[in-house]
Coordinates of C-alpha atoms in Angstrom, one line a residue:
Chain A
E1 CA -1.2 -15.7 27.9
P2 CA 2.5 -16.3 28.8
E3 CA 4.3 -13.2 30.0
V4 CA 7.9 -11.9 30.4
T5 CA 8.2 -10.7 33.9
Q6 CA 10.6 -8.0 35.0
T7 CA 11.6 -6.9 38.5
P8 CA 11.8 -4.4 39.9
S9 CA 9.4 -2.1 38.1
H10 CA 11.4 0.9 39.3
Q11 CA 14.9 1.2 40.7
V12 CA 16.7 4.3 42.0
T13 CA 20.4 4.0 42.4
Q14 CA 23.3 6.3 43.1
M15 CA 25.8 7.0 40.4
G16 CA 28.7 4.6 40.5
Q17 CA 26.6 1.8 42.1
E18 CA 26.0 -1.6 40.6
V19 CA 22.5 -2.6 39.6
I20 CA 21.0 -5.9 38.5
L21 CA 17.8 -5.9 36.5
R22 CA 16.0 -9.2 36.5
C23 CA 13.8 -10.9 34.0
V24 CA 11.9 -14.2 33.8
P25 CA 11.4 -15.0 30.1
I26 CA 8.7 -17.2 28.7
S27 CA 9.5 -20.7 29.8
N28 CA 10.0 -22.5 26.4
H29 CA 11.7 -19.5 24.7
L30 CA 15.4 -19.9 23.8
Y31 CA 16.3 -16.4 22.7
F32 CA 16.6 -13.5 25.1
Y33 CA 17.2 -9.8 24.7
W34 CA 17.6 -6.5 26.5
Y35 CA 16.5 -3.2 25.1
R36 CA 16.5 0.2 26.6
Q37 CA 14.5 3.4 26.0
I38 CA 15.8 6.8 27.3
L39 CA 12.8 9.1 28.0
G40 CA 11.5 10.5 24.8
Q41 CA 13.8 8.5 22.6
K42 CA 13.7 5.4 20.5
V43 CA 13.8 1.8 21.8
E44 CA 17.4 0.7 21.4
F45 CA 18.8 -2.8 21.2
L46 CA 21.4 -3.7 23.8
V47 CA 22.1 -7.4 23.6
S48 CA 20.8 -10.8 22.5
F49 CA 21.6 -14.1 24.2
Y50 CA 21.3 -17.6 23.0
N51 CA 22.6 -20.9 24.1
N52 CA 24.2 -19.3 27.2
E53 CA 26.2 -16.8 25.3
I54 CA 25.9 -13.4 23.8
S55 CA 25.0 -13.6 20.1
E56 CA 25.0 -9.9 19.3
K57 CA 25.5 -6.7 21.2
S58 CA 25.3 -3.0 20.3
E59 CA 27.8 -0.3 20.8
I60 CA 25.9 0.8 23.9
F61 CA 26.6 -2.6 25.5
D62 CA 30.1 -1.8 26.7
D63 CA 32.3 -3.3 29.5
Q64 CA 30.0 -1.8 32.1
F65 CA 27.2 -4.1 31.0
S66 CA 26.9 -7.9 31.4
V67 CA 24.2 -10.5 31.1
E68 CA 23.7 -13.8 32.7
R69 CA 21.3 -16.7 32.8
P70 CA 22.2 -17.9 36.3
D71 CA 19.6 -20.7 36.4
G72 CA 16.9 -22.1 34.1
S73 CA 14.5 -19.3 34.5
N74 CA 16.1 -15.9 35.2
F75 CA 17.9 -13.6 32.7
T76 CA 19.7 -10.7 34.3
L77 CA 21.3 -7.4 33.1
K78 CA 24.1 -6.0 35.3
I79 CA 25.4 -2.5 35.1
R80 CA 28.6 -2.4 37.0
S81 CA 29.1 1.3 37.7
T82 CA 26.0 3.3 36.8
K83 CA 26.2 6.7 35.2
L84 CA 23.5 9.4 35.0
E85 CA 23.0 8.6 31.3
D86 CA 22.1 5.0 32.1
S87 CA 18.7 6.3 33.4
A88 CA 16.2 4.7 31.1
M89 CA 13.5 2.1 30.8
Y90 CA 15.0 -1.3 30.3
F91 CA 13.0 -4.0 28.5
C92 CA 13.7 -7.7 28.5
A93 CA 12.3 -9.8 25.7
S94 CA 12.2 -13.4 24.6
S95 CA 11.4 -15.3 21.5
G96 CA 10.7 -18.9 20.6
V97 CA 12.4 -21.4 18.4
T98 CA 11.2 -20.0 15.2
G99 CA 12.3 -16.4 14.7
V100 CA 9.4 -15.7 12.4
Y101 CA 7.1 -14.8 15.1
G102 CA 7.4 -11.7 17.2
Y103 CA 9.1 -11.2 20.5
T104 CA 7.3 -10.9 23.8
F105 CA 8.5 -7.9 25.8
G106 CA 8.3 -7.4 29.5
S107 CA 6.8 -4.3 31.0
G108 CA 10.2 -2.9 31.8
T109 CA 12.3 -1.6 34.7
R110 CA 12.6 2.1 35.0
L111 CA 16.1 2.8 36.2
T112 CA 16.9 6.2 37.7
V113 CA 20.5 7.1 38.4
V114 CA 20.9 10.0 40.8
Chain B
D1 CA 17.7 -4.7 7.9
A2 CA 15.9 -2.3 5.5
K3 CA 14.9 1.1 6.7
T4 CA 11.3 2.1 7.2
T5 CA 9.6 5.5 7.0
Q6 CA 6.4 6.3 8.8
P7 CA 4.4 9.5 9.4
P8 CA 5.3 10.9 12.9
S9 CA 1.7 11.2 14.0
M10 CA -1.9 10.7 13.1
D11 CA -5.3 11.1 14.7
C12 CA -8.2 8.6 14.4
A13 CA -11.8 8.8 15.5
E14 CA -13.0 6.1 17.9
G15 CA -14.9 3.3 16.1
R16 CA -13.4 4.2 12.8
A17 CA -10.7 2.3 10.9
A18 CA -7.1 3.5 11.4
N19 CA -4.8 3.0 8.4
L20 CA -1.2 3.3 9.3
P21 CA 1.2 3.5 6.3
C22 CA 4.8 2.4 6.1
N23 CA 7.4 2.7 3.4
H24 CA 10.2 0.1 3.1
S25 CA 11.4 0.6 -0.5
T26 CA 14.7 -1.2 0.2
I27 CA 13.2 -4.4 1.6
S28 CA 14.9 -7.6 0.6
G29 CA 13.3 -10.8 -0.5
N30 CA 13.9 -12.6 2.8
E31 CA 12.7 -9.8 5.0
Y32 CA 9.4 -9.7 6.8
V33 CA 7.4 -6.7 7.8
Y34 CA 6.6 -6.6 11.5
W35 CA 4.3 -4.2 13.4
Y36 CA 4.7 -3.5 17.1
R37 CA 3.0 -0.9 19.3
Q38 CA 4.0 0.7 22.5
I39 CA 1.3 2.0 24.8
H40 CA 2.6 4.8 27.0
S41 CA 5.9 3.5 28.5
Q42 CA 5.0 -0.1 28.4
G43 CA 7.0 -2.7 26.6
P44 CA 6.5 -3.0 22.9
Q45 CA 3.7 -5.3 21.9
Y46 CA 3.8 -7.5 18.8
I47 CA 0.8 -7.0 16.5
I48 CA 1.3 -8.8 13.2
H49 CA 3.8 -9.6 10.6
G50 CA 3.9 -10.6 6.9
L51 CA 6.1 -11.5 4.0
K52 CA 4.1 -10.8 0.9
N53 CA 0.5 -11.9 1.4
N54 CA -2.0 -9.9 3.3
E55 CA -2.4 -11.0 6.9
T56 CA -5.2 -10.7 9.5
N57 CA -5.4 -11.6 13.1
E58 CA -7.6 -10.6 16.1
M59 CA -5.8 -7.2 16.5
A60 CA -5.2 -5.9 13.0
S61 CA -4.8 -6.5 9.2
L62 CA -1.6 -6.0 7.3
I63 CA -1.8 -5.1 3.6
I64 CA 1.5 -5.4 1.7
T65 CA 1.8 -4.0 -1.8
E66 CA 2.7 -6.3 -4.6
D67 CA 6.2 -4.8 -5.0
R68 CA 6.6 -5.1 -1.2
K69 CA 7.9 -1.5 -1.0
S70 CA 5.1 -0.4 1.3
S71 CA 2.5 -1.7 3.7
T72 CA -0.5 -0.5 5.7
L73 CA -1.5 -1.6 9.1
I74 CA -5.3 -1.5 9.6
L75 CA -7.0 -1.3 13.0
P76 CA -10.5 -2.0 11.9
H77 CA -12.4 -0.3 14.8
A78 CA -10.1 1.9 16.7
T79 CA -10.7 2.2 20.5
L80 CA -9.3 4.7 22.9
R81 CA -7.0 1.9 24.2
D82 CA -5.4 1.8 20.7
T83 CA -3.7 5.1 21.4
A84 CA 0.0 4.2 21.2
V85 CA 3.1 4.5 19.1
Y86 CA 3.1 2.1 16.2
Y87 CA 6.3 0.8 14.8
C88 CA 6.9 -0.8 11.4
I89 CA 10.0 -2.9 11.4
V90 CA 11.6 -4.9 8.6
R91 CA 13.7 -7.8 9.6
V92 CA 14.9 -11.2 8.3
A93 CA 12.9 -14.0 9.9
E94 CA 15.2 -16.9 10.2
I95 CA 16.9 -17.6 13.5
K96 CA 20.5 -16.9 13.3
A97 CA 23.0 -16.2 16.0
A98 CA 23.3 -12.6 14.8
G99 CA 20.9 -10.3 13.1
N100 CA 17.9 -11.3 15.1
K101 CA 17.4 -7.9 16.7
L102 CA 14.6 -5.5 16.1
T103 CA 15.6 -2.0 15.0
F104 CA 13.0 0.5 16.1
G105 CA 12.5 3.9 14.4
G106 CA 10.4 6.7 15.6
G107 CA 7.1 5.1 14.7
T108 CA 3.7 6.8 14.3
R109 CA 2.1 8.3 17.3
V110 CA -1.6 7.4 17.0
L111 CA -4.1 9.3 19.0
V112 CA -7.6 7.8 19.0
K113 CA -10.2 10.5 19.8
P114 CA -13.7 10.0 21.2

């Protein structure tokens, strides 16, 4: 079964550093998303991406965050200057042409900011 | 998207059916009911979705009341591996540039006991 692949599985970074979280969505999917989950809290939407541009973003997704699809396969989330409160699991997801069916989520990257 | 209400937790005996309720009294005519689950800290996993008819797949069955104000996810023979947080989400299904996100609530924490 096709999978969404995320790397790395765990990243530790110092406060103020830039991090890039990487995702390889399912190959024929056109819609891409990032979600995050702070330990013990709900899964929160960050951003959706379609046709090489952001289609929707949440209040969390401020100027410190950016997304990119640099080539035909990767989808990245960059945090420019990490803060302690950015520590969370970050999940990438993708969905196909018809939005009726569910997303496929990756297994996540655990980001720890120290 | 309409709000959903789920019990925070429930236990189930291994091998028995698990019936997970969800209330969505403000659901609109063009909104589907989706179910996802999250095992430990893994990425959410799509289970099933429906509009108004009952649905069944290899994982579960979804029963939606006639007025569509509530639904029940049925895991027919729960196993220990079904221990997870189960999320009921209401969402419009058509692909649009905006409004395609999933809004997760607290879900129901299901513990399957031997």
